[in-house]
Every structure is written in structure tokens, then in C-alpha cells.
Short mmCIF file of C-alpha atoms and ligand atoms in Angstrom, two decimals:
data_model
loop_
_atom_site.label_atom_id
_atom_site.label_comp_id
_atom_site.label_asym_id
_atom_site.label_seq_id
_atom_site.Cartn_x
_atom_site.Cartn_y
_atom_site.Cartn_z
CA UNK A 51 83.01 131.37 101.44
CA UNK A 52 84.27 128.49 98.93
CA UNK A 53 84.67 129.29 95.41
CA UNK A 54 84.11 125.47 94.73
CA UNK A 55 83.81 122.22 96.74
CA UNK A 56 86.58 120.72 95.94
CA UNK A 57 89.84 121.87 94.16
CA UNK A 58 92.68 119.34 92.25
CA UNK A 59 96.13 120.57 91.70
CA UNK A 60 97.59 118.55 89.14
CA UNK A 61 96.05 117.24 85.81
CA UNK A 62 97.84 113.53 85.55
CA UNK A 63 96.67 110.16 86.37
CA UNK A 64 95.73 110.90 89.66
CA UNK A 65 94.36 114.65 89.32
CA UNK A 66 92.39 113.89 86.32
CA UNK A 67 91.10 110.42 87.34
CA UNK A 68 89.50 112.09 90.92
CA UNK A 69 88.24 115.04 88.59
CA UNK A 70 86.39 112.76 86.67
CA UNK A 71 85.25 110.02 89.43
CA UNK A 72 83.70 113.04 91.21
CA UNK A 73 82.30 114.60 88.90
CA UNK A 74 80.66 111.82 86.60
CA UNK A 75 77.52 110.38 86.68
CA UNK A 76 77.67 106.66 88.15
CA UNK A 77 78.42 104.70 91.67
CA UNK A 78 81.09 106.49 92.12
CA UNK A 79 79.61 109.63 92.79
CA UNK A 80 77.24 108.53 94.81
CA UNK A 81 73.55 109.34 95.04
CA UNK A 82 73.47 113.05 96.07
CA UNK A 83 74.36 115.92 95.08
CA UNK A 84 77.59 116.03 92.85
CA UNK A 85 80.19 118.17 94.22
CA UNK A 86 81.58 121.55 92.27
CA UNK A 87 84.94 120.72 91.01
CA UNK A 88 88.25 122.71 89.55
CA UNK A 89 91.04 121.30 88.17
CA UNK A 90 94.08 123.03 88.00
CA UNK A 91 97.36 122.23 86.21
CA UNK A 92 100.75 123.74 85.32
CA UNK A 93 100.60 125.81 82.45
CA UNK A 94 102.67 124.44 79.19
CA UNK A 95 106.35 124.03 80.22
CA UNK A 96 108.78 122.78 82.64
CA UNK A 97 106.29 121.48 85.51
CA UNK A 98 104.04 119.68 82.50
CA UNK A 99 105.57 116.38 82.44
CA UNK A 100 105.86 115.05 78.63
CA UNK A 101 103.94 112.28 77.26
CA UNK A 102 104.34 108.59 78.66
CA UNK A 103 102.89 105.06 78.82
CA UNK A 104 101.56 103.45 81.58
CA UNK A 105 101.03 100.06 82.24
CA UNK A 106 99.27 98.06 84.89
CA UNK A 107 96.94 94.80 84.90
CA UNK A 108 93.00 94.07 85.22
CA UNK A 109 90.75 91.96 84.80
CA UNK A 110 89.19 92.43 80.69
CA UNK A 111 85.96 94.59 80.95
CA UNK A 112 88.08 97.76 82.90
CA UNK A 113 87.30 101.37 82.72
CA UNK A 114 89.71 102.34 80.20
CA UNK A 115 89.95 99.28 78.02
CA UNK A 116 87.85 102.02 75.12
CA UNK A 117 91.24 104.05 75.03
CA UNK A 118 93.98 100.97 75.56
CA UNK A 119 96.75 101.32 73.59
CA UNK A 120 97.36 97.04 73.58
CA UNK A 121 97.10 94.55 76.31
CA UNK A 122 98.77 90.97 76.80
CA UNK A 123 97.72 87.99 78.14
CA UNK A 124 101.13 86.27 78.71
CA UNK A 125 104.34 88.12 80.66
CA UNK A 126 107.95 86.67 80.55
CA UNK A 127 110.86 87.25 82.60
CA UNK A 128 113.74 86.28 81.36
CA UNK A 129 117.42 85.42 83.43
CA UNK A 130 121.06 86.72 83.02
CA UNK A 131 121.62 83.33 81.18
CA UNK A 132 118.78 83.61 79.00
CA UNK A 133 116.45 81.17 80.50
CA UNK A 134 112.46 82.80 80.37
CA UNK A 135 109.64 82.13 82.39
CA UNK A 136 106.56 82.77 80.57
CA UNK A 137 103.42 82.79 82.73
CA UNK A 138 99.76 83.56 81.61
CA UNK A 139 98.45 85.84 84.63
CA UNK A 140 94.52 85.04 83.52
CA UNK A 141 92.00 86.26 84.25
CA UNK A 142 94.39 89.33 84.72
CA UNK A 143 95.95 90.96 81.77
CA UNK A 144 98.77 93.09 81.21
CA UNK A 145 97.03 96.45 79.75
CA UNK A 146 98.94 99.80 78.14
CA UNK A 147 98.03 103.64 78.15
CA UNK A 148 99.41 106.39 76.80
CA UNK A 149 98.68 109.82 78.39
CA UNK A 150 98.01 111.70 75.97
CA UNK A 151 94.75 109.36 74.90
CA UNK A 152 93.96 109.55 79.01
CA UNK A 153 93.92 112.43 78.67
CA UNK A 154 91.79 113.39 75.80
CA UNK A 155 89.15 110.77 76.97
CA UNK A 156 89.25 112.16 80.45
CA UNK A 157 89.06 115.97 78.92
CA UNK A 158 86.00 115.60 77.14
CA UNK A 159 84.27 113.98 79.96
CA UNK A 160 84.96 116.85 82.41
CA UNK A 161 84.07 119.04 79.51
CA UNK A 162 80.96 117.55 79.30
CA UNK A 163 81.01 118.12 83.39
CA UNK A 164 80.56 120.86 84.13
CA UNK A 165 84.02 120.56 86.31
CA UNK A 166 86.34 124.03 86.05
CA UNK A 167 89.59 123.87 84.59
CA UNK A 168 92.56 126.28 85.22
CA UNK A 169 96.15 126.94 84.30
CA UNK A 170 98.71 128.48 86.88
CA UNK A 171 101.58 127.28 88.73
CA UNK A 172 100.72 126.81 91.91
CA UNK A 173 103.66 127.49 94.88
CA UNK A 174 100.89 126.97 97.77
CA UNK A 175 97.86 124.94 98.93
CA UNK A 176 97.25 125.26 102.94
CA UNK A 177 94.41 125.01 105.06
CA UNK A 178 92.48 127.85 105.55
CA UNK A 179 91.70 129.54 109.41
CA UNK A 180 88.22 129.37 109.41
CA UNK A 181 87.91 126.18 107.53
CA UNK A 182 88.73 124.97 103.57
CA UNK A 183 91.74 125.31 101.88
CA UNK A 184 93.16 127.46 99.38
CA UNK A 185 95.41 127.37 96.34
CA UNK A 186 97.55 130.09 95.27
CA UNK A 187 99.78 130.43 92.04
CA UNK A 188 100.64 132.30 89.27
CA UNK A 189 98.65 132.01 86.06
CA UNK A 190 100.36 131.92 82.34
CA UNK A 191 100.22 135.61 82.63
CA UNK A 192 101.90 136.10 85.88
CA UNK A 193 98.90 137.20 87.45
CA UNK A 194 98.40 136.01 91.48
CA UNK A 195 95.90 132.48 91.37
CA UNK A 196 93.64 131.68 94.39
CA UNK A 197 91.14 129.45 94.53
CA UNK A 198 89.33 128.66 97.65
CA UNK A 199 87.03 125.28 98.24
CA UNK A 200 86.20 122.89 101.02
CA UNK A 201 88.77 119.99 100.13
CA UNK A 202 92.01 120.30 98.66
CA UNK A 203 93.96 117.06 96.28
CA UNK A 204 97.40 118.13 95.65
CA UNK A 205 99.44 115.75 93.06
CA UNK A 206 102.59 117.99 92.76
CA UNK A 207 105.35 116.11 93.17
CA UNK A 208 107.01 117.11 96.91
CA UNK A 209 109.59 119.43 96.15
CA UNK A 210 112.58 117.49 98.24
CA UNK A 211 112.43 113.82 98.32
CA UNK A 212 111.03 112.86 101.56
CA UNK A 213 113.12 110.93 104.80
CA UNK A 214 113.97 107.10 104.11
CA UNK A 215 115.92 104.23 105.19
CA UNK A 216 116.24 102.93 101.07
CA UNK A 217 115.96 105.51 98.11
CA UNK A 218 116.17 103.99 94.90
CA UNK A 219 115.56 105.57 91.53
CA UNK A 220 113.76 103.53 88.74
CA UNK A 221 115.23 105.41 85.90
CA UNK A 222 115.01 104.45 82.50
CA UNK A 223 114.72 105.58 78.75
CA UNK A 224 112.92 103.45 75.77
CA UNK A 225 112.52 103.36 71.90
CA UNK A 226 109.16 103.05 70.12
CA UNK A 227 110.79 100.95 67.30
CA UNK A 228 109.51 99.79 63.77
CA UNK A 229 111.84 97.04 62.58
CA UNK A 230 112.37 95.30 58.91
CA UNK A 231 110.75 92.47 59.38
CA UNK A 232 108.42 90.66 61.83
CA UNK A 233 110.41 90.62 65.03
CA UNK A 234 107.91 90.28 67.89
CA UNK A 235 105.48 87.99 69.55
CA UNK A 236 102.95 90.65 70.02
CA UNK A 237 101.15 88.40 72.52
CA UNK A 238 103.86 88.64 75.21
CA UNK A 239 105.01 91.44 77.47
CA UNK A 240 108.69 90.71 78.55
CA UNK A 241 108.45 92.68 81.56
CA UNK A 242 112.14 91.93 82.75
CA UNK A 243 115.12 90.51 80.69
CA UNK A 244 118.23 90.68 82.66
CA UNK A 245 120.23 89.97 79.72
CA UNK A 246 121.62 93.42 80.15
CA UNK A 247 125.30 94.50 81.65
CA UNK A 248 124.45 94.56 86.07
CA UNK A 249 125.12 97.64 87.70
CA UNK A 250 128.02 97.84 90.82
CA UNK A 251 124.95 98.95 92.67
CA UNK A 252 120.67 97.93 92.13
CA UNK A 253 120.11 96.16 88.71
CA UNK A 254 119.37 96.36 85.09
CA UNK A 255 116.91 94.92 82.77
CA UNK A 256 115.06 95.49 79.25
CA UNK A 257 111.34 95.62 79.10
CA UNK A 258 109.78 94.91 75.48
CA UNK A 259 106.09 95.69 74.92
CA UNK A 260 105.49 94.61 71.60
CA UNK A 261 102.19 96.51 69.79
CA UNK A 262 102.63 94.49 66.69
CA UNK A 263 105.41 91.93 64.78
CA UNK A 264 107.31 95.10 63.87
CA UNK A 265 106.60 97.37 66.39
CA UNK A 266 107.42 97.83 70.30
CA UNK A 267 108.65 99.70 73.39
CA UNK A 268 111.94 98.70 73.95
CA UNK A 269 113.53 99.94 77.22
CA UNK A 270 116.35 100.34 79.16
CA UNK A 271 115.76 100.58 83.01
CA UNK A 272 117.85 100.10 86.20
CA UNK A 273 116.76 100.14 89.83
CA UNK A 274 119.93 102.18 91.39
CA UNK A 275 120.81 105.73 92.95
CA UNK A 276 121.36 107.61 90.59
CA UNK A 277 120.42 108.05 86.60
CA UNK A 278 122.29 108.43 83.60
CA UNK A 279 123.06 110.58 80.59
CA UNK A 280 121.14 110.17 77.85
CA UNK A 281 124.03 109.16 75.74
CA UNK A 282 124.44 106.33 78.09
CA UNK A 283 121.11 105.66 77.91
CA UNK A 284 121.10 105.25 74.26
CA UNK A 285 124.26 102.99 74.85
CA UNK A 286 122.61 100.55 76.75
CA UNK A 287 119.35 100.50 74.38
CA UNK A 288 121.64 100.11 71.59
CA UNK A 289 123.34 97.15 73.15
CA UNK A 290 119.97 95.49 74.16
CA UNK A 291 118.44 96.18 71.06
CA UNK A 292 121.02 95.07 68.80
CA UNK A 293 122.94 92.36 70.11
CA UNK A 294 120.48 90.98 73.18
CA UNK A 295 117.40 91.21 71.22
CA UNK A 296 119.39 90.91 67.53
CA UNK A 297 116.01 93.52 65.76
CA UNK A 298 118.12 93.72 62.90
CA UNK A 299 118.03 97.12 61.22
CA UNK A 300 115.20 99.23 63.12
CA UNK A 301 113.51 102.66 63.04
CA UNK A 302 113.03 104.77 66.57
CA UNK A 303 109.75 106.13 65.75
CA UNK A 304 109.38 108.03 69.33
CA UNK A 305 111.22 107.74 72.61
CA UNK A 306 110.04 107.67 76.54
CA UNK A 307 112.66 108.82 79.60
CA UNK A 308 111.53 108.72 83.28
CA UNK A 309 112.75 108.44 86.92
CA UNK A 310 110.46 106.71 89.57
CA UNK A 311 111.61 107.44 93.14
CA UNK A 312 111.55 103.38 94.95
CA UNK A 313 111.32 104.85 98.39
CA UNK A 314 110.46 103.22 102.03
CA UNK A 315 110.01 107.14 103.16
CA UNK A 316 106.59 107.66 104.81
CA UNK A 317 103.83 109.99 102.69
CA UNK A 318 101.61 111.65 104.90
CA UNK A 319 97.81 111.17 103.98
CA UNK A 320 96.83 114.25 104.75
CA UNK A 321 98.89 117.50 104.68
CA UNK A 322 95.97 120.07 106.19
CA UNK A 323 92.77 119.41 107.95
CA UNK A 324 91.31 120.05 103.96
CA UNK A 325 94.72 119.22 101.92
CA UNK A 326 95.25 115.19 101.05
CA UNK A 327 97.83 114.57 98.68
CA UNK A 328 96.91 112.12 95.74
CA UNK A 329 98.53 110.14 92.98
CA UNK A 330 102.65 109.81 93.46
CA UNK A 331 102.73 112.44 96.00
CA UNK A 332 100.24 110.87 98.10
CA UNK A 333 102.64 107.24 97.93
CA UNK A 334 100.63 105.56 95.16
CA UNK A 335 103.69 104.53 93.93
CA UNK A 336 104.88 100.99 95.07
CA UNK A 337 108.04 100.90 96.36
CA UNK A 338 109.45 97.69 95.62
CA UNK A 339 108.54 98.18 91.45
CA UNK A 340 107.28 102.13 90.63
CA UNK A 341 103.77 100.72 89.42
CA UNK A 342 101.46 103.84 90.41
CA UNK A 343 98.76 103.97 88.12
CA UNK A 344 96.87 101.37 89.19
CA UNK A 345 97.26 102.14 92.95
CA UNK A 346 95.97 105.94 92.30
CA UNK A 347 92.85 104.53 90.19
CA UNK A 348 91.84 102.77 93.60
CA UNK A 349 92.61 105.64 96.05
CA UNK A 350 91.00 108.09 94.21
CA UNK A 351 87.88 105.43 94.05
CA UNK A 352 88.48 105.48 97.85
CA UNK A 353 88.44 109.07 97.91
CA UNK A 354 85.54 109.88 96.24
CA UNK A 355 83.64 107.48 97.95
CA UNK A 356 84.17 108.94 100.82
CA UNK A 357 83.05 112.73 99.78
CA UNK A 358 80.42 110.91 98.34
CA UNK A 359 79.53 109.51 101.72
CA UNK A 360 80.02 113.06 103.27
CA UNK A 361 83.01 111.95 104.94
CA UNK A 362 86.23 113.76 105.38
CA UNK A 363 88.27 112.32 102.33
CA UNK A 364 91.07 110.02 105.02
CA UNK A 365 91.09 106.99 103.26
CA UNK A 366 93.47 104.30 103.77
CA UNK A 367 97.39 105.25 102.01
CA UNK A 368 96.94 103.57 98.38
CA UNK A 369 99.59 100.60 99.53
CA UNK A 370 98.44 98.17 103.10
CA UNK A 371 101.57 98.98 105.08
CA UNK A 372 102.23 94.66 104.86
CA UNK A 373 103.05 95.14 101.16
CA UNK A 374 105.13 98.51 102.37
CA UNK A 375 106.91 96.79 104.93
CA UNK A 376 107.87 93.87 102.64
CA UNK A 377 109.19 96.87 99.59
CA UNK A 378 111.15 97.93 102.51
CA UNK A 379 113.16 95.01 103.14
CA UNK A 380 113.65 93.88 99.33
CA UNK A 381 115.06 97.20 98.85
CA UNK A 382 117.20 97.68 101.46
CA UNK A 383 118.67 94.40 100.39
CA UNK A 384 118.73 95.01 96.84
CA UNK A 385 120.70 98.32 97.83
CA UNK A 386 123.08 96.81 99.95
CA UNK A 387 123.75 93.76 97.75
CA UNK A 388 122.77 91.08 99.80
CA UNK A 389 120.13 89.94 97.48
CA UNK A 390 121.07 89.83 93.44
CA UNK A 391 118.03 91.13 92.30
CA UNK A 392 118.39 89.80 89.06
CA UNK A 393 118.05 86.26 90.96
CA UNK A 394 115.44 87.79 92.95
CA UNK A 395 113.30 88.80 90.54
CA UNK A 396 113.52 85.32 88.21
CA UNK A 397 113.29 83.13 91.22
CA UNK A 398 109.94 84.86 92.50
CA UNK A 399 108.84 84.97 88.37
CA UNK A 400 109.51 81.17 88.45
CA UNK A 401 108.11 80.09 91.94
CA UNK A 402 104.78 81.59 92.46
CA UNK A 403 101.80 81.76 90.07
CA UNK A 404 101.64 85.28 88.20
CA UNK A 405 98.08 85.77 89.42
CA UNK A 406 98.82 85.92 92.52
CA UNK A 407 102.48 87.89 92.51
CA UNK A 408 100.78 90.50 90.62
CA UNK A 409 97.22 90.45 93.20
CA UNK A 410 100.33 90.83 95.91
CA UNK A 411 101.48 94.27 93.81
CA UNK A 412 98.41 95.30 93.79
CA UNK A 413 97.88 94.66 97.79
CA UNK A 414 95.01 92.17 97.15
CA UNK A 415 96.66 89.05 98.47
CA UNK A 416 96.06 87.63 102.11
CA UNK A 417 98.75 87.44 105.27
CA UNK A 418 98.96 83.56 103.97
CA UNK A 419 99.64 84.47 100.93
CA UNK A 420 102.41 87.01 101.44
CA UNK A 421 103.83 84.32 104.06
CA UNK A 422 104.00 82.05 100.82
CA UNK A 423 105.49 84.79 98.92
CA UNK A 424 108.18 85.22 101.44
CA UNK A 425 109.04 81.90 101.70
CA UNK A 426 109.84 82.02 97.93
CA UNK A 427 112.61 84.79 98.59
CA UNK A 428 116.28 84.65 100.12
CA UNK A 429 115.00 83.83 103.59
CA UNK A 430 117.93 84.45 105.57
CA UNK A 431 119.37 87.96 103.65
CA UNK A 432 115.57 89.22 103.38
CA UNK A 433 115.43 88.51 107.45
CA UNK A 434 118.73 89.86 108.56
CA UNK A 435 117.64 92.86 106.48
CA UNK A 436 113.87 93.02 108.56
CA UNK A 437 115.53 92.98 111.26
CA UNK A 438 117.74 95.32 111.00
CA UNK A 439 115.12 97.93 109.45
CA UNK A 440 113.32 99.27 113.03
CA UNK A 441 116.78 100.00 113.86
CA UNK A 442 117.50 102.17 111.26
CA UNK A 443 116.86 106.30 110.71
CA UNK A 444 114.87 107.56 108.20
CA UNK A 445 116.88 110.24 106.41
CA UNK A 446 117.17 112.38 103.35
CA UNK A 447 118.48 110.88 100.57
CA UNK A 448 121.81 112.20 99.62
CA UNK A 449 122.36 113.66 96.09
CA UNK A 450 124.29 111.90 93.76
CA UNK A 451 128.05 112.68 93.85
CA UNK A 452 127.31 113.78 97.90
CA UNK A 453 128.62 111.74 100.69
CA UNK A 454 126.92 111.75 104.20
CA UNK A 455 130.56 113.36 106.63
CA UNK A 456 129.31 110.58 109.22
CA UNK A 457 129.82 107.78 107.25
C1 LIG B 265 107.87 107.92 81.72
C2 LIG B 265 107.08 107.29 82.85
C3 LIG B 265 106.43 106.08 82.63
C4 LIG B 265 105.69 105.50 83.67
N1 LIG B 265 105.08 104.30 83.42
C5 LIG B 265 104.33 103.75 84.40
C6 LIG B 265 103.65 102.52 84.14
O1 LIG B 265 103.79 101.91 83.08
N2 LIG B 265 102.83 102.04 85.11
C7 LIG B 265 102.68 102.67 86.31
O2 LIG B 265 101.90 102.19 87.14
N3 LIG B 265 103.35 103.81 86.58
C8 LIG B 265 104.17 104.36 85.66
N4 LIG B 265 104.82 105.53 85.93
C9 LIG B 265 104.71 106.11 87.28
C10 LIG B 265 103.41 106.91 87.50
O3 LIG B 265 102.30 106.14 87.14
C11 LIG B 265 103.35 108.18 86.72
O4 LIG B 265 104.41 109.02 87.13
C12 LIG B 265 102.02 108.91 86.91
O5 LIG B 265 101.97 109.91 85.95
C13 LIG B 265 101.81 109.46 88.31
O6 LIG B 265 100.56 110.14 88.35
P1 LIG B 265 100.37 111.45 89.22
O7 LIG B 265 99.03 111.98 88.94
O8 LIG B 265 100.77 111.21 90.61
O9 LIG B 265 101.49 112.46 88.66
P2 LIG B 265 101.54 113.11 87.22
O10 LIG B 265 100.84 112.26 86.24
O11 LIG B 265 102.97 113.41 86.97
O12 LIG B 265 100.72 114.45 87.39
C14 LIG B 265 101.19 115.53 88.18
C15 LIG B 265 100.52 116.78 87.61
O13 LIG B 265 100.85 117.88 88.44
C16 LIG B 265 101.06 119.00 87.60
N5 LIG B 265 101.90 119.93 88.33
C17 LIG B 265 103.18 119.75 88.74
N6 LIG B 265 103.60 120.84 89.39
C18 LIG B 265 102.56 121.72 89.39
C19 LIG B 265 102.39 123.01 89.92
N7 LIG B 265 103.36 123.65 90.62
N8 LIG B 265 101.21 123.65 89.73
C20 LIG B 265 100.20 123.04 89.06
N9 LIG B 265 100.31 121.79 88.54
C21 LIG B 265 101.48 121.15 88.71
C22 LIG B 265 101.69 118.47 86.34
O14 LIG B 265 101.44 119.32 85.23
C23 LIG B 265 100.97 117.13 86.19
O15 LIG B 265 99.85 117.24 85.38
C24 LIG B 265 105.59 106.12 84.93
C25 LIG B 265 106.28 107.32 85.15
C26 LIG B 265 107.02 107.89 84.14
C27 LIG B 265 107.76 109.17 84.43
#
């Protein structure tokens, strides 16, 4: 006997944007009966992840364009020597989030729902013997937490980071500034400057998001094994900020830290014959640039389609395995150095129209199209690197500061 139909560990992008798909009134919950929902999340504290922005691109007229924080209609990379590509990605544009307003929105539509909401840490969801799945935890009390239901979604991150050829870490830290004066063009997004110091190993780059001539997200990121200490962090914003980007004197009204695993490991799509991980932890994240949210927005679509349907919920992994393959190769040869990826990153910016290199990141480009793509890389470094890739194990990444004994 199920306690509900379907149970969602994890209230974030992915948990909370299923929740809501499945449990709203509209297409996508199709024409029968809705399904009885729960949503569970960590309780206030170490597994809550804190407040962030998320970015992605659309078409105007998209689902949460009500609750945007600001969008742009032009994006502009810009080289080591200071020479920027601006390119207007229309009819796409360049939209912003926060969580916290995601969340609110989100909340008072389950509210209005009917869908269950819990608190607990949860340590296990498995199948069940005689069909289901359940979820067991510990509540903000202590107490034992199960919860039993006929599908499981489970968006907790995996607790080791899973087998892979190439494991990079997108890692950065940024500064909601207010500055003196008008500093901005609030109509562009500079989505990579690589004005900033390289790294021995990956790369480096600032990325501006101006919400007004005085105000912005100003960050520091870097594509590379392992991250930093904040005070190094703060280092290299402080060096972008004042001498790359010359703000003049500036307030930090807020601040944003994260680490994106860039990974060519394989997710499973389902983990039970009733548990399907979702979000990050089902690989919504693309490899080759850490861009998840709009890659769990169209797998949970997927997913509750298919409930909707009555069909077991195995929809196709949130990236086509041609845009996987080609994340594997870039970074594998970003990681061993055999492509500069500042170069990389301009040269593709420069050479192919930014409608389609972001319809590409969003898997929504055709094999002709990728072909064109590719031709626009390093050709011979990106196909030494493919074809050395089959040959090569997936394994564990090793910790920062470890060394594998067989190398
Ligand atoms: C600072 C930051 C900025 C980012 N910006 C972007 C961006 O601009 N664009 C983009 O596309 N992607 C971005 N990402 C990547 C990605 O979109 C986010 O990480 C996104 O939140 C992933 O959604 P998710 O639902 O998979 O995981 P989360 O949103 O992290 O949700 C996981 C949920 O699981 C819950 N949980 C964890 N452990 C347990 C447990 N044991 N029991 C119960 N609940 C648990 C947590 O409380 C949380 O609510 C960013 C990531 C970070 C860290």
C-alpha cells in the first residue's frame, strides 16, 4: 500500500519544478487523473544549499519570465587580448533567476496543490519487494521518515562523484556590486572575459551580468580540478573588478560561491525499477559548460509526460549522448592542454552564429549542424583526443592533493 503516487526527494530546480509540472493544472499533466504528490527536502542546514542565480536562455513568452530577475538580448565574449565578440542570440534571450523567487512562486503553487511537503534528511530511497519505492530519513526531530509511493525522483546529489575519463570542477565565487557611477551596459551579458590570470591547468574567466548601470554579478570562475580558498577567490574578483573591469569604487551588496562537477562519468537513468534520479543527479548538467537548469526544466517535462501517459517515467537522459560525446572530447582536451580553452571558447564565440551554439547547448541542433560546429574547433587536437577516448577507463576522480600510485 502507497502512501502517495509519487514521492520527490529534493526541493531545488529539479525537485520543485516536477512537483509542480505534476501536480498543476495544464498539458503537462495530462488529461486524467492528477497524481498524489510529496515533496520532501532537507531540513534547514548543511544539506540546504544557500541561495543562487541561475541562468539559461529561451525564447520571450517562457514559464518563468513572471519571476525573472533580468534578461539580455545581446552576449559578449571577450579574448585574453581584449578583443569582444558581441552576438545578439534572437529570438533567444539570455534570462536570470534567483532561487529564492523560484522558489516562492513554485511554493505557493504546490500550496495551492494539494501536493505534500516534508522535512527530513533522507539517507535511503530503494525499490520496494513487492513493488514502489520507499524513502527513509530522519525528520528535524530525529524521528525515523518513511514514505512509501509508486515512483520515486531523487535529486540528492550522489554522495561520491561518479567514474570518468575527465572530471573538471566549475568553481567560482561572485559579487552583487553597486558602483559610484553608471558602469554597465545593462543590455549585455558578458558571459566569458578571459582577461583574467590562466590557470597551469583548465581556464579562467569573469562573467558580468549587469541588472542595471550600477549594478551587477561580477564573477570569478575557472574550469580546473580543484577550487580555491575564498581569500583567493576574493583575490581574483578584486583583480577583475578593479583593474580588468576598472568599476571604480564599488559596494558588494551580496555574494554567490559554487562548484559544478564538468564530468564525462555516466548517470544512470534509473536507480530502482521505481527510483529515477532527476535534476544534477540525474546528469542534467552539461558537461562541457555546468548549464543545468534548463536541461532539468525539459526532463522533468519529459517525465511527467510520461506518468501522465501511464508510462513508467524512462525518459531519454536530459543531454542526446552526440552533445555528451562531443563535452567529452573538449574536456579531455581542455584538461590535458592540448586545446587553450581560452582560444577555444573565443574562436567558437566568433565563428558560429549564437543561435545556433546555444540550440547546440541545449541539444536542439542537427548531426549537420554539430558537424559544422566541429569543424569550427581545433580539428586535429579535438580528434587525437576522440580517438583516444574509447580507449580510456572510466575512474574515480582523485581528490585534490591525491595522486593515483600507477601513474
Ligand atoms: C551557485 C550556483 C549557481 C548556478 N548557476 C547556474 C546557472 O546560472 N545556470 C544553470 O543552468 N545552472 C546553474 N547551476 C547549476 C545547477 O543549475 C544548480 O546546481 C541547480 O540547483 C541544480 O538543481 P537540482 O535540483 O539538481 O539540485 P539542487 O537545486 O541543489 O536541489 C537539490 C535538493 O536536494 C535537497 N537535498 C540534498 N540532500 C538531501 C537529503 N539527504 N535529504 C533531503 N533533501 C536533500 C537539497 O535541500 C536541495 O533542495 C548553478 C549551481 C550553483 C551551485
Amino acid at each position: 500500500m502507497h502512501d502517495v503516487d509519487v514521492v520527490i526527494v529534493g526541493a531545488g530546480a529539479a525537485g520543485l519544478s516536477l512537483a509542480r509540472r505534476l501536480t498543476a493544472p495544464g498539458p503537462d499533466a495530462g488529461a486524467g487523473q492528477r497524481p498524489s504528490v510529496a515533496l520532501v527536502d532537507a531540513p534547514a542546514g548543511p544539506l540546504r544549499p544557500p541561495p543562487r542565480t541561475w541562468c539559461f536562455w529561451e525564447e520571450p513568452g517562457g514559464e518563468y519570465d513572471d519571476v525573472l530577475a533580468a534578461s539580455w538580448d545581446r552576449l559578449r565574449v571577450t579574448a585574453p587580448d581584449g578583443t569582444a565578440v558581441t552576438a545578439r542570440p534572437a529570438p533567444l534571450r539570455y534570462k536570470m533567476i534567483r532561487s529564492a523567487h523560484f522558489e516562492e512562486r513554485t511554493g505557493a503553487l504546490l500550496s495551492r496543490s494539494g501536493c505534500l511537503r516534508y522535512e527530513a534528511a533522507v539517507d535511503r530511497v530503494r525499490d520496494l519487494p513487492g513493488g514502489g519505492a520507499e524513502v527513509r530519513g530522519r525528520d528535524g526531530t530525529g524521528a525515523d521518515f518513511r514514505l512509501r509511493a509508486r515512483w520515486a525522483f531523487d535529486s540528492r546529489p550522489p554522495r561520491r562523484p561518479l567514474p570518468a575519463r575527465t572530471t573538471l570542477l566549475q568553481h567560482f565565487r561572485g559579487w552583487f556590486v553597486r558602483t559610484d557611477r553608471p558602469r554597465f551596459d545593462d543590455g549585455v551579458a558578458d558571459l566569458m572575459d578571459f582577461r583574467t590570470p590562466q590557470p597551469g591547468r583548465g581556464l579562467s574567466f569573469g562573467y558580468v551580468l549587469p541588472l542595471g548601470p550600477q549594478e551587477a554579478l561580477v564573477e570569478y570562475t575557472e574550469f580546473s580540478p580543484s577550487v580555491l580558498t575564498t581569500a583567493a577567490y576574493e583575490r581574483a574578483l578584486r583583480h577583475y573588478a578593479e583593474d580588468v573591469l576598472g568599476l571604480g569604487p564599488f559596494r558588494v551588496t551580496a555574494t554567490e560561491q559554487g562548484v559544478i562537477p564538468m564530468t564525462d562519468a555516466r548517470f544512470p537513468r534509473r536507480s530502482g525499477r521505481s527510483v529515477f534520479p532527476i535534476g544534477a543527479a540525474g546528469g542534467a548538467t552539461r558537461p562541457a559548460t555546468g548549464y543545468t537548469f534548463a536541461a532539468a526544466q525539459r526532463h522533468t517535462r519529459a517525465v511527467a509526460d510520461a506518468l501522465a501517459r501511464g508510462r513508467t517515467p524512462l525518459v531519454p537522459a536530459p543531454h542526446p549522448s552526440r552533445s555528451r560525446l562531443m563535452d567529452a572530447v573538449l574536456l579531455r582536451a581542455v584538461d590535458t592542454g592540448r586545446v587553450d580553452g581560452a582560444a577555444f571558447f573565443t574562436g567558437l564565440f566568433r565563428d558560429v552564429p549564437a543561435h545556433r551554439l546555444l540550440r547546440f547547448l541545449d541539444g536542439g541542433t542537427h548531426w549537420w549542424e554539430d558537424v559544422l560546429i566541429g569543424l569550427r574547433t581545433p580539428v586535429r587536437p579535438m580528434l587525437r583526443t576522440a580517438l583516444e577516448l574509447p580507449l580510456l577507463p572510466r575512474r574515480a576522480p582523485v581528490p585534490p592533493g591525491h595522486r593515483r600510485p600507477d601513474r
